[in-house]
Structures are given as structure tokens and as C-alpha cells.
Tab-separated table of C-alpha atoms in Angstrom:
chain	number	residue	atom	x	y	z
Q	1	MET	CA	56.024	-55.189	-99.989
Q	2	ARG	CA	54.433	-53.453	-97.090
Q	3	THR	CA	57.801	-52.022	-96.070
Q	4	ASP	CA	58.458	-50.735	-99.572
Q	5	SER	CA	55.091	-49.177	-99.910
Q	6	PHE	CA	55.436	-47.555	-96.505
Q	7	ARG	CA	58.786	-46.116	-97.470
Q	8	ASN	CA	57.507	-44.953	-100.827
Q	9	ARG	CA	54.554	-43.222	-99.182
Q	10	ARG	CA	56.845	-41.656	-96.658
Q	11	ASN	CA	59.181	-40.396	-99.374
Q	12	GLY	CA	56.308	-39.109	-101.508
Q	13	PHE	CA	56.318	-41.903	-104.108
Q	14	GLU	CA	53.351	-43.823	-105.271
Q	15	THR	CA	53.329	-47.593	-105.719
Q	16	MET	CA	52.199	-49.264	-108.895
Q	17	ASP	CA	50.181	-52.058	-107.308
Q	18	GLY	CA	47.009	-50.083	-106.674
Q	19	ASP	CA	47.698	-48.734	-103.191
Q	20	LYS	CA	46.990	-45.269	-104.513
Q	21	SER	CA	43.376	-46.030	-105.154
Q	22	GLY	CA	42.954	-47.575	-101.674
Q	23	SER	CA	44.429	-44.539	-99.917
Q	24	ALA	CA	42.275	-42.208	-101.932
Q	25	GLY	CA	39.163	-44.125	-100.926
Q	26	ASP	CA	40.050	-43.894	-97.279
Q	27	SER	CA	40.573	-40.148	-97.534
Q	28	GLN	CA	37.156	-39.742	-99.120
Q	29	LYS	CA	35.316	-41.721	-96.376
Q	30	LYS	CA	36.770	-39.883	-93.304
Q	31	PRO	CA	35.359	-36.368	-93.906
Q	32	PRO	CA	31.598	-37.399	-93.638
Q	33	ILE	CA	32.149	-39.048	-90.222
Q	34	GLY	CA	33.869	-35.957	-88.922
Q	35	ARG	CA	31.088	-33.791	-90.127
Q	36	ILE	CA	28.507	-35.927	-88.357
Q	37	PHE	CA	30.367	-35.713	-85.057
Q	38	GLY	CA	30.799	-32.010	-85.495
Q	39	ILE	CA	27.144	-31.435	-86.240
Q	40	ALA	CA	26.159	-33.585	-83.252
Q	41	ALA	CA	28.462	-31.595	-80.996
Q	42	VAL	CA	26.994	-28.321	-82.233
Q	43	VAL	CA	23.438	-29.572	-81.713
Q	44	LEU	CA	24.320	-30.785	-78.231
Q	45	VAL	CA	25.812	-27.417	-77.343
Q	46	LEU	CA	22.748	-25.651	-78.695
Q	47	LEU	CA	20.468	-27.881	-76.649
Q	48	VAL	CA	22.454	-27.236	-73.507
Q	49	LEU	CA	22.349	-23.511	-74.172
Q	50	ALA	CA	18.624	-23.628	-74.877
Q	51	MET	CA	17.918	-25.535	-71.690
Q	52	ASN	CA	19.999	-23.127	-69.598
Q	53	SER	CA	18.567	-19.987	-71.160
Q	54	THR	CA	14.953	-20.359	-69.953
Q	55	TYR	CA	13.227	-20.957	-66.638
Q	56	GLU	CA	9.596	-21.117	-65.509
Q	57	ILE	CA	7.988	-19.547	-62.426
Q	58	LYS	CA	4.783	-21.161	-61.158
Q	59	GLU	CA	1.830	-19.365	-59.623
Q	60	GLN	CA	2.902	-19.955	-55.993
Q	61	GLU	CA	6.603	-19.265	-56.582
Q	62	GLN	CA	8.994	-16.368	-56.819
Q	63	ALA	CA	12.490	-16.478	-58.269
Q	64	VAL	CA	15.789	-14.763	-57.601
Q	65	LEU	CA	17.890	-14.047	-60.732
Q	66	ILE	CA	21.593	-13.863	-59.885
Q	67	THR	CA	23.779	-12.020	-62.420
Q	68	LEU	CA	27.476	-12.101	-61.540
Q	69	GLY	CA	26.655	-12.150	-57.836
Q	70	LYS	CA	23.903	-9.508	-57.976
Q	71	ALA	CA	20.461	-10.799	-56.913
Q	72	GLN	CA	17.211	-9.571	-58.400
Q	73	ALA	CA	13.671	-10.733	-57.545
Q	74	VAL	CA	11.433	-12.024	-60.325
Q	75	THR	CA	7.805	-12.288	-59.192
Q	76	ASP	CA	5.824	-12.648	-62.448
Q	77	PRO	CA	4.747	-16.241	-63.134
Q	78	GLY	CA	5.432	-17.774	-66.535
Q	79	LEU	CA	8.418	-18.462	-68.821
Q	80	HIS	CA	11.510	-16.234	-68.509
Q	81	PHE	CA	14.918	-16.056	-70.211
Q	82	LYS	CA	18.412	-15.794	-68.783
Q	83	ILE	CA	21.978	-15.755	-70.007
Q	84	PRO	CA	23.364	-19.309	-69.801
Q	85	PHE	CA	26.267	-19.914	-67.413
Q	86	ILE	CA	26.252	-16.232	-66.443
Q	87	GLN	CA	22.891	-15.882	-64.769
Q	88	GLN	CA	21.577	-18.319	-62.187
Q	89	VAL	CA	18.040	-18.776	-60.826
Q	90	ARG	CA	16.907	-19.833	-57.355
Q	91	LYS	CA	13.200	-20.363	-56.668
Q	92	VAL	CA	11.308	-19.733	-53.426
Q	93	ASN	CA	7.924	-21.226	-52.470
Q	94	THR	CA	5.589	-18.415	-51.342
Q	95	THR	CA	2.661	-20.558	-50.173
Q	96	ILE	CA	1.662	-20.635	-46.500
Q	97	GLN	CA	3.701	-23.249	-44.672
Q	98	GLY	CA	3.965	-24.244	-41.036
Q	99	PHE	CA	5.823	-26.072	-38.320
Q	100	ALA	CA	4.945	-27.352	-34.858
Q	101	ILE	CA	6.418	-26.339	-31.507
Q	102	GLY	CA	6.110	-28.836	-28.676
Q	103	TYR	CA	5.137	-31.878	-30.722
Q	104	SER	CA	5.890	-33.687	-33.976
Q	105	THR	CA	3.512	-33.343	-36.906
Q	106	ASP	CA	4.455	-36.813	-38.165
Q	107	ASP	CA	3.411	-38.941	-35.182
Q	108	ASN	CA	2.110	-36.310	-32.678
Q	109	ALA	CA	4.870	-37.263	-30.262
Q	110	VAL	CA	5.441	-34.749	-27.455
Q	111	ASN	CA	8.692	-32.781	-27.415
Q	112	GLU	CA	9.053	-31.814	-23.769
Q	113	GLU	CA	12.071	-29.604	-24.401
Q	114	GLU	CA	9.848	-27.296	-26.412
Q	115	SER	CA	6.456	-27.783	-24.732
Q	116	LEU	CA	7.330	-27.703	-21.012
Q	117	MET	CA	6.984	-24.149	-19.625
Q	118	ILE	CA	6.423	-22.354	-16.331
Q	119	THR	CA	3.620	-19.886	-15.644
Q	120	SER	CA	3.553	-16.712	-13.576
Q	121	ASP	CA	2.230	-18.586	-10.529
Q	122	PHE	CA	5.135	-21.090	-10.739
Q	123	ASN	CA	3.191	-24.001	-12.209
Q	124	PHE	CA	4.573	-26.281	-14.916
Q	125	ILE	CA	2.477	-26.826	-18.028
Q	126	ASP	CA	2.814	-28.422	-21.468
Q	127	VAL	CA	1.706	-26.140	-24.310
Q	128	ASP	CA	1.787	-27.046	-28.022
Q	129	PHE	CA	1.777	-24.442	-30.797
Q	130	TYR	CA	1.518	-24.437	-34.576
Q	131	VAL	CA	3.197	-21.615	-36.500
Q	132	GLU	CA	2.141	-20.597	-40.019
Q	133	TYR	CA	4.482	-18.511	-42.168
Q	134	ARG	CA	5.304	-17.505	-45.735
Q	135	TYR	CA	8.304	-15.993	-47.546
Q	136	SER	CA	7.511	-12.363	-48.296
Q	137	ASP	CA	10.843	-11.286	-49.848
Q	138	PRO	CA	12.725	-14.030	-51.759
Q	139	VAL	CA	16.000	-12.088	-51.974
Q	140	LYS	CA	16.150	-11.463	-48.216
Q	141	ALA	CA	14.958	-14.995	-47.507
Q	142	LEU	CA	17.950	-16.385	-49.453
Q	143	TYR	CA	20.696	-13.901	-48.607
Q	144	ALA	CA	19.741	-11.909	-45.480
Q	145	SER	CA	20.379	-14.922	-43.233
Q	146	GLN	CA	21.678	-18.429	-43.523
Q	147	SER	CA	18.509	-20.082	-42.205
Q	148	PRO	CA	15.488	-17.768	-41.800
Q	149	LEU	CA	13.250	-20.647	-40.761
Q	150	ASP	CA	15.482	-21.484	-37.779
Q	151	ILE	CA	15.491	-17.811	-36.814
Q	152	LEU	CA	11.688	-17.728	-36.926
Q	153	LYS	CA	11.488	-20.870	-34.808
Q	154	ASN	CA	13.884	-19.509	-32.176
Q	155	ILE	CA	12.036	-16.184	-32.045
Q	156	SER	CA	8.729	-18.010	-31.684
Q	157	GLN	CA	9.956	-20.159	-28.805
Q	158	SER	CA	11.391	-17.129	-27.025
Q	159	CYS	CA	8.185	-15.118	-27.379
Q	160	ILE	CA	6.044	-18.076	-26.337
Q	161	ARG	CA	7.968	-18.624	-23.111
Q	162	THR	CA	7.946	-14.909	-22.340
Q	163	VAL	CA	4.190	-14.580	-22.739
Q	164	ILE	CA	3.317	-17.863	-21.000
Q	165	GLY	CA	5.508	-16.818	-18.078
Q	166	SER	CA	3.349	-13.705	-17.571
Q	167	TYR	CA	0.001	-15.539	-17.255
Q	168	PRO	CA	-1.324	-17.787	-14.462
Q	169	VAL	CA	-1.901	-21.439	-15.200
Q	170	ASP	CA	-5.709	-21.099	-15.146
Q	171	ASP	CA	-5.648	-18.593	-18.013
Q	172	VAL	CA	-3.334	-20.806	-20.073
Q	173	LEU	CA	-5.571	-23.826	-19.583
Q	174	THR	CA	-8.994	-22.207	-19.948
Q	175	THR	CA	-10.082	-18.669	-20.697
Q	176	GLY	CA	-6.898	-16.836	-21.678
Q	177	LYS	CA	-5.871	-18.722	-24.825
Q	178	ASN	CA	-7.075	-16.129	-27.329
Q	179	GLU	CA	-5.388	-13.289	-25.482
Q	180	ILE	CA	-2.164	-15.288	-25.163
Q	181	GLN	CA	-2.127	-16.096	-28.889
Q	182	ALA	CA	-2.630	-12.433	-29.791
Q	183	SER	CA	0.174	-11.303	-27.458
Q	184	ILE	CA	2.601	-13.897	-28.846
Q	185	LYS	CA	1.777	-12.976	-32.437
Q	186	ASP	CA	2.341	-9.262	-31.833
Q	187	MET	CA	5.675	-9.938	-30.143
Q	188	ILE	CA	6.887	-12.214	-32.967
Q	189	LEU	CA	5.865	-9.685	-35.640
Q	190	THR	CA	7.803	-6.958	-33.815
Q	191	ARG	CA	10.985	-9.041	-33.628
Q	192	LEU	CA	10.713	-10.213	-37.239
Q	193	ALA	CA	10.431	-6.593	-38.337
Q	194	GLN	CA	13.668	-5.862	-36.468
Q	195	HIS	CA	15.533	-8.765	-38.110
Q	196	ASP	CA	14.061	-8.224	-41.619
Q	197	ILE	CA	14.875	-11.683	-42.963
Q	198	GLY	CA	12.199	-11.857	-45.665
Q	199	ILE	CA	9.858	-14.197	-43.798
Q	200	GLN	CA	6.370	-13.279	-42.586
Q	201	LEU	CA	4.332	-14.743	-39.726
Q	202	VAL	CA	0.787	-15.583	-40.815
Q	203	ASN	CA	-0.644	-17.015	-37.595
Q	204	ILE	CA	0.231	-18.882	-34.409
Q	205	THR	CA	-2.291	-21.008	-32.528
Q	206	ILE	CA	-2.344	-23.018	-29.310
Q	207	GLN	CA	-2.999	-26.638	-30.241
Q	208	ASP	CA	-3.181	-28.029	-26.714
Q	209	SER	CA	-2.357	-27.120	-23.121
Q	210	GLU	CA	-2.321	-29.541	-20.221
Q	211	PRO	CA	-0.465	-30.248	-16.971
Q	212	PRO	CA	2.743	-32.271	-17.294
Q	213	THR	CA	1.733	-35.249	-15.081
Q	214	VAL	CA	-1.369	-37.388	-14.681
Q	215	GLU	CA	-1.874	-36.440	-11.025
Q	216	VAL	CA	-1.687	-32.744	-11.748
Q	217	MET	CA	-3.956	-33.241	-14.752
Q	218	GLU	CA	-6.600	-34.893	-12.591
Q	219	ALA	CA	-6.354	-32.077	-10.057
Q	220	PHE	CA	-6.789	-29.481	-12.791
Q	221	LYS	CA	-9.764	-31.384	-14.170
Q	222	ALA	CA	-11.364	-31.320	-10.724
Q	223	VAL	CA	-10.718	-27.597	-10.471
Q	224	GLU	CA	-12.143	-27.073	-13.930
Q	225	THR	CA	-15.242	-29.083	-13.017
Q	226	ALA	CA	-15.698	-26.951	-9.913
Q	227	LYS	CA	-15.334	-23.788	-11.974
Q	228	GLN	CA	-17.905	-25.006	-14.443
Q	229	GLY	CA	-20.250	-25.786	-11.545
Q	230	LYS	CA	-19.665	-22.304	-10.213
Q	231	GLU	CA	-20.415	-20.792	-13.601
Q	232	THR	CA	-23.581	-22.878	-13.866
Q	233	ALA	CA	-24.745	-21.782	-10.415
Q	234	LEU	CA	-24.029	-18.146	-11.247
Q	235	ASN	CA	-25.903	-18.422	-14.517
Q	236	ASN	CA	-28.904	-19.994	-12.774
Q	237	ALA	CA	-28.832	-17.303	-10.105
Q	238	ASN	CA	-28.662	-14.580	-12.737
Q	239	LYS	CA	-31.522	-16.215	-14.602
Q	240	TYR	CA	-33.651	-16.353	-11.440
Q	241	ARG	CA	-32.762	-12.748	-10.638
Q	242	ASN	CA	-33.729	-11.622	-14.130
Q	243	GLU	CA	-37.022	-13.471	-13.800
Q	244	GLN	CA	-37.854	-12.082	-10.342
Q	245	LEU	CA	-36.682	-8.503	-10.782
Q	246	PRO	CA	-39.488	-7.434	-13.176
Q	247	SER	CA	-42.161	-8.934	-10.885
Q	248	ALA	CA	-40.643	-7.340	-7.795
Q	249	GLN	CA	-40.271	-4.050	-9.595
Q	250	ALA	CA	-43.899	-4.201	-10.675
Q	251	GLN	CA	-44.979	-4.914	-7.093
Q	252	ALA	CA	-42.830	-2.071	-5.815
Q	253	ASP	CA	-44.313	0.286	-8.400
Q	254	GLY	CA	-47.809	-0.808	-7.386
Q	255	ILE	CA	-47.090	-0.211	-3.694
Q	256	ILE	CA	-45.607	3.202	-4.448
Q	257	LYS	CA	-48.592	4.194	-6.572
Q	258	ASP	CA	-51.018	3.006	-3.881
Q	259	ALA	CA	-49.106	4.976	-1.282
Q	260	GLU	CA	-49.155	8.064	-3.462
Q	261	ALA	CA	-52.886	7.624	-4.034
Q	262	GLN	CA	-53.499	7.268	-0.296
Q	263	LYS	CA	-51.355	10.283	0.348
Q	264	LEU	CA	-53.354	12.384	-2.083
Q	265	GLU	CA	-56.607	11.024	-0.670
Q	266	ARG	CA	-55.617	11.898	2.896
Q	267	ILE	CA	-54.331	15.290	1.868
Q	268	ASN	CA	-57.592	16.017	0.092
Q	269	GLU	CA	-59.582	14.690	3.031
Q	270	ALA	CA	-57.589	16.808	5.474
Q	271	THR	CA	-58.011	19.818	3.243
Q	272	ALA	CA	-61.751	19.191	3.110
Q	273	GLN	CA	-61.923	18.774	6.885
Q	274	VAL	CA	-60.018	22.015	7.349
Q	275	ALA	CA	-62.386	23.788	4.988
Q	276	ARG	CA	-65.374	22.229	6.775
Q	277	PHE	CA	-63.998	23.213	10.161
Q	278	ASN	CA	-63.401	26.765	8.988
Q	279	ALA	CA	-66.938	26.977	7.614
Q	280	MET	CA	-68.325	25.494	10.826
Q	281	TYR	CA	-66.313	27.898	12.895
Q	282	GLU	CA	-67.759	30.812	10.969
Q	283	GLU	CA	-71.262	29.486	11.702
Q	284	TYR	CA	-70.311	28.908	15.315
Q	285	ILE	CA	-69.308	32.515	15.715
Q	286	LYS	CA	-72.700	33.548	14.377
Q	287	ASN	CA	-74.831	31.061	16.451
Q	288	PRO	CA	-72.741	29.328	19.103
Q	289	VAL	CA	-75.566	27.459	20.900
Q	290	ILE	CA	-77.270	26.047	17.822
Q	291	THR	CA	-73.948	25.135	16.245
Q	292	ARG	CA	-72.845	23.405	19.432
Q	293	LYS	CA	-76.016	21.306	19.524
Q	294	ARG	CA	-75.694	20.463	15.882
Q	295	MET	CA	-72.128	19.334	16.385
Q	296	PHE	CA	-73.214	17.232	19.360
Q	297	TYR	CA	-75.998	15.546	17.416
Q	298	GLU	CA	-73.731	14.813	14.474
Q	299	ALA	CA	-71.106	13.337	16.796
Q	300	MET	CA	-73.696	11.156	18.443
Q	301	GLU	CA	-74.960	10.059	15.068
Q	302	ASN	CA	-71.487	8.935	14.059
Q	303	VAL	CA	-70.586	7.341	17.366
Q	304	MET	CA	-73.918	5.674	18.258
Q	305	PRO	CA	-76.004	5.406	15.107
Q	306	ASP	CA	-78.289	2.568	16.343
Q	307	LEU	CA	-78.584	3.602	20.012
Q	308	LYS	CA	-82.013	4.174	21.565
Q	309	ILE	CA	-82.495	5.620	25.043
Q	310	VAL	CA	-85.060	3.973	27.286
Q	311	ILE	CA	-86.142	5.697	30.525
Q	312	GLU	CA	-87.523	3.301	33.068
Q	313	SER	CA	-89.664	4.295	36.039
Q	314	PRO	CA	-88.779	3.246	39.597
Q	315	ASP	CA	-91.320	0.518	39.571
Q	316	GLY	CA	-89.759	-1.093	36.480
Q	317	ASN	CA	-92.244	0.135	33.865
Q	318	THR	CA	-91.039	1.798	30.748
Q	319	GLN	CA	-92.269	5.344	30.590
Q	320	THR	CA	-90.448	7.025	27.747
Q	321	VAL	CA	-88.262	5.877	24.817
Q	322	TYR	CA	-86.188	8.471	23.060
Q	323	PRO	CA	-85.023	7.173	19.710
Q	324	LEU	CA	-81.953	8.936	18.454
Q	325	GLU	CA	-83.511	9.320	15.024
Q	326	SER	CA	-86.104	11.690	16.447
Q	327	PHE	CA	-83.384	14.230	17.056
Q	328	THR	CA	-81.902	13.818	13.583
Q	329	GLY	CA	-85.117	13.727	11.576
Q	330	GLY	CA	-85.233	9.956	10.997
Q	331	SER	CA	-87.795	7.954	9.020
Q	332	ASP	CA	-91.383	7.423	10.041
Q	333	THR	CA	-90.695	3.924	11.239
Q	334	ASP	CA	-88.463	5.307	13.944
Q	335	THR	CA	-91.027	7.804	15.317
Q	336	PRO	CA	-92.055	7.255	18.924
Q	337	SER	CA	-95.183	5.281	19.707
Q	338	GLN	CA	-98.244	6.620	21.422
Q	339	ASP	CA	-97.092	5.680	24.875
Q	340	THR	CA	-93.863	7.444	24.221
Q	341	GLN	CA	-93.512	11.092	25.004
Q	342	ALA	CA	-91.380	13.508	23.028
Q	343	PRO	CA	-88.853	15.551	24.874
Q	344	ASP	CA	-89.592	19.056	25.836
Q	345	GLU	CA	-87.283	20.947	23.542
Q	346	THR	CA	-88.268	24.262	25.002
Q	347	GLN	CA	-87.205	23.151	28.442
Q	348	ASP	CA	-83.917	21.706	27.044
Q	349	SER	CA	-83.163	24.932	25.294
């Protein structure tokens, strides 16, 4: 029966046992299943297209939209659209990032291949740096070079060794760190501008600098201690000098003013003596004898103000006492007594 029905169906005949109704039912059930699969396929395709037609840029990101091999920077944050399967998007993080030179940021282990350097005075030293950077041009960062970060690291190491090699070890360890950092940064910025790889140096800092061995480290510590002692002594000396200089200057000013005052006093005194001498000379010309006596009496008054002359007789008795005040018009207490005779001025003249 199955063979006959198969033949009849193949030859276009219908059987009489009801197979027609069964075949008709099967033909009516197949179309809904096909439609469901078709609708599901269409929805799936639409979802895939919808997912590939939009992309989002965050606040600290920039994107590069690639259309048939042509790159274009997209810097505005938010939701953007693209043509699915034709346009591609690559995102770049524009926040400040960093890497270490000379040590590992994970466990702070020393990397001697990067940290060991030689200074201008032929001393070995370990110096650790930390480099901060950011991507300034996403298109150049992705397509100007294969690995811009490796280029930045190589440039940094080259500039670091060049600058460290031009400074003595004392400057690297102590007072020259700021100047060294500035020189290295300027050199790196110049070389990055020449390469133009879309990456920007933000800052480079010296994390640590120390001698490579314990013995050398101890020697440098001793030297540093001595330098600090020297600085302390110099500061104390400068402090003492600043305290003493105003006092000494004041004393010097006082001595100079006293000397100037004495100079003026002596000049005035000499001028007065000259004027007095000139006046006396004029009087001397007029009355030489009287002026000469007057000058003699005044000289005696200055030289021997308390002197009294006693004339003793040959037998030892005092005959005459000539007080000096009698010649200069002294007080009444100094006048000669009754047994004292006044000199004969007429005979002296």
C-alpha cells in the first residue's frame, strides 16, 4: 500500500484511502515554522546591525573612526553612529599614565640594567625615575608608529643617561636633582617633537638616587654628613656675623663721629688761638713791655697757679713772701700779711 501510494503520488494520482487529507495537513503546518525562523533571522540581523552601528566615547577617551582604511579622530564624548562592517572604531585612553625606569612598580624591585649609570666624575650610581605621559593625538598614536610607548621609554632612557653623564655624583645625590629633572624633560620634549608619534610627556621625576654598593653608600653618607656639618657651621658663622656687624658698625660710626667732633673742636681752638695771637701781637706792637709782662704773668698763672715765693734771710728768718696772686689781682685772702712787704714795682719797671 505504501508503494502504491508513493507511485500514485509520484505519477500525480491521488489515493482513495485518505492520504490526500494527510498530505494537505502537512503542507499547511510547514509554512508557519518557516516564517518563525525567517522572522528570527531578520531580528537577529537587525540586532547585529544595531549593535555595530553605534559606539560610545567616555569622558577620558578619544576614538579613531576608520572608514575603508582612512582614519579620522573623534574627540567628543557621548554616543556616536557608524556604518556597520564598513567603519571600524578604535579607542584611546587620554588620561595621564606612567611607567617606572630603574625599578618595578609592582614590587619595587631594582632593575640595574636601567638604573645603573655613570656620572661625569666617573662614579657609578643607581637612579630611579617615574615618567608620566598622555596620548595627545589618537590617530598618530595608533598609526604613526607601531609602539609609541616603547619609543617614549627608549627616548627617556637615552636622555636620562646623557644628562646624568654630564653632572658630578654629588649633584645627582643632593642639590642638583631639580636641575637634572628639568634638563631631562626639555631634552625628551625636543626629541618627541621630532618623532611626532602622538604621545606627550607630562612630567619626569627622580624617585631615588643612591650609590650601587653598601660600602660606597656608607662613604657617601659620611660625606653628606660632613657637608651638612659644614653648612651648619657656615650658617652659624653667618648668623654671628649678622649679629655682630650692626654693633661693630655702630661702634665705628661712634668713633668716627667722635673723631670728627674732636677735629672740629681742635680746628676751632686753633683758629681761636690764631685770632688771639694776632690780637695779642697787635697789642704787643703798641706796648711791647706791658704786653710782655702780661704774657709772662699769664704763663706763670697757667704753669704755677698755686706757687708762692718765700724769700729767706741769711740767718734763716723769713723776711718777705710774694704770693703769686698779688701780681694777678687775687682775692683778699691771698693778700700779704703785715710782716710781708710788697715788691717795688717802680724799681722792677
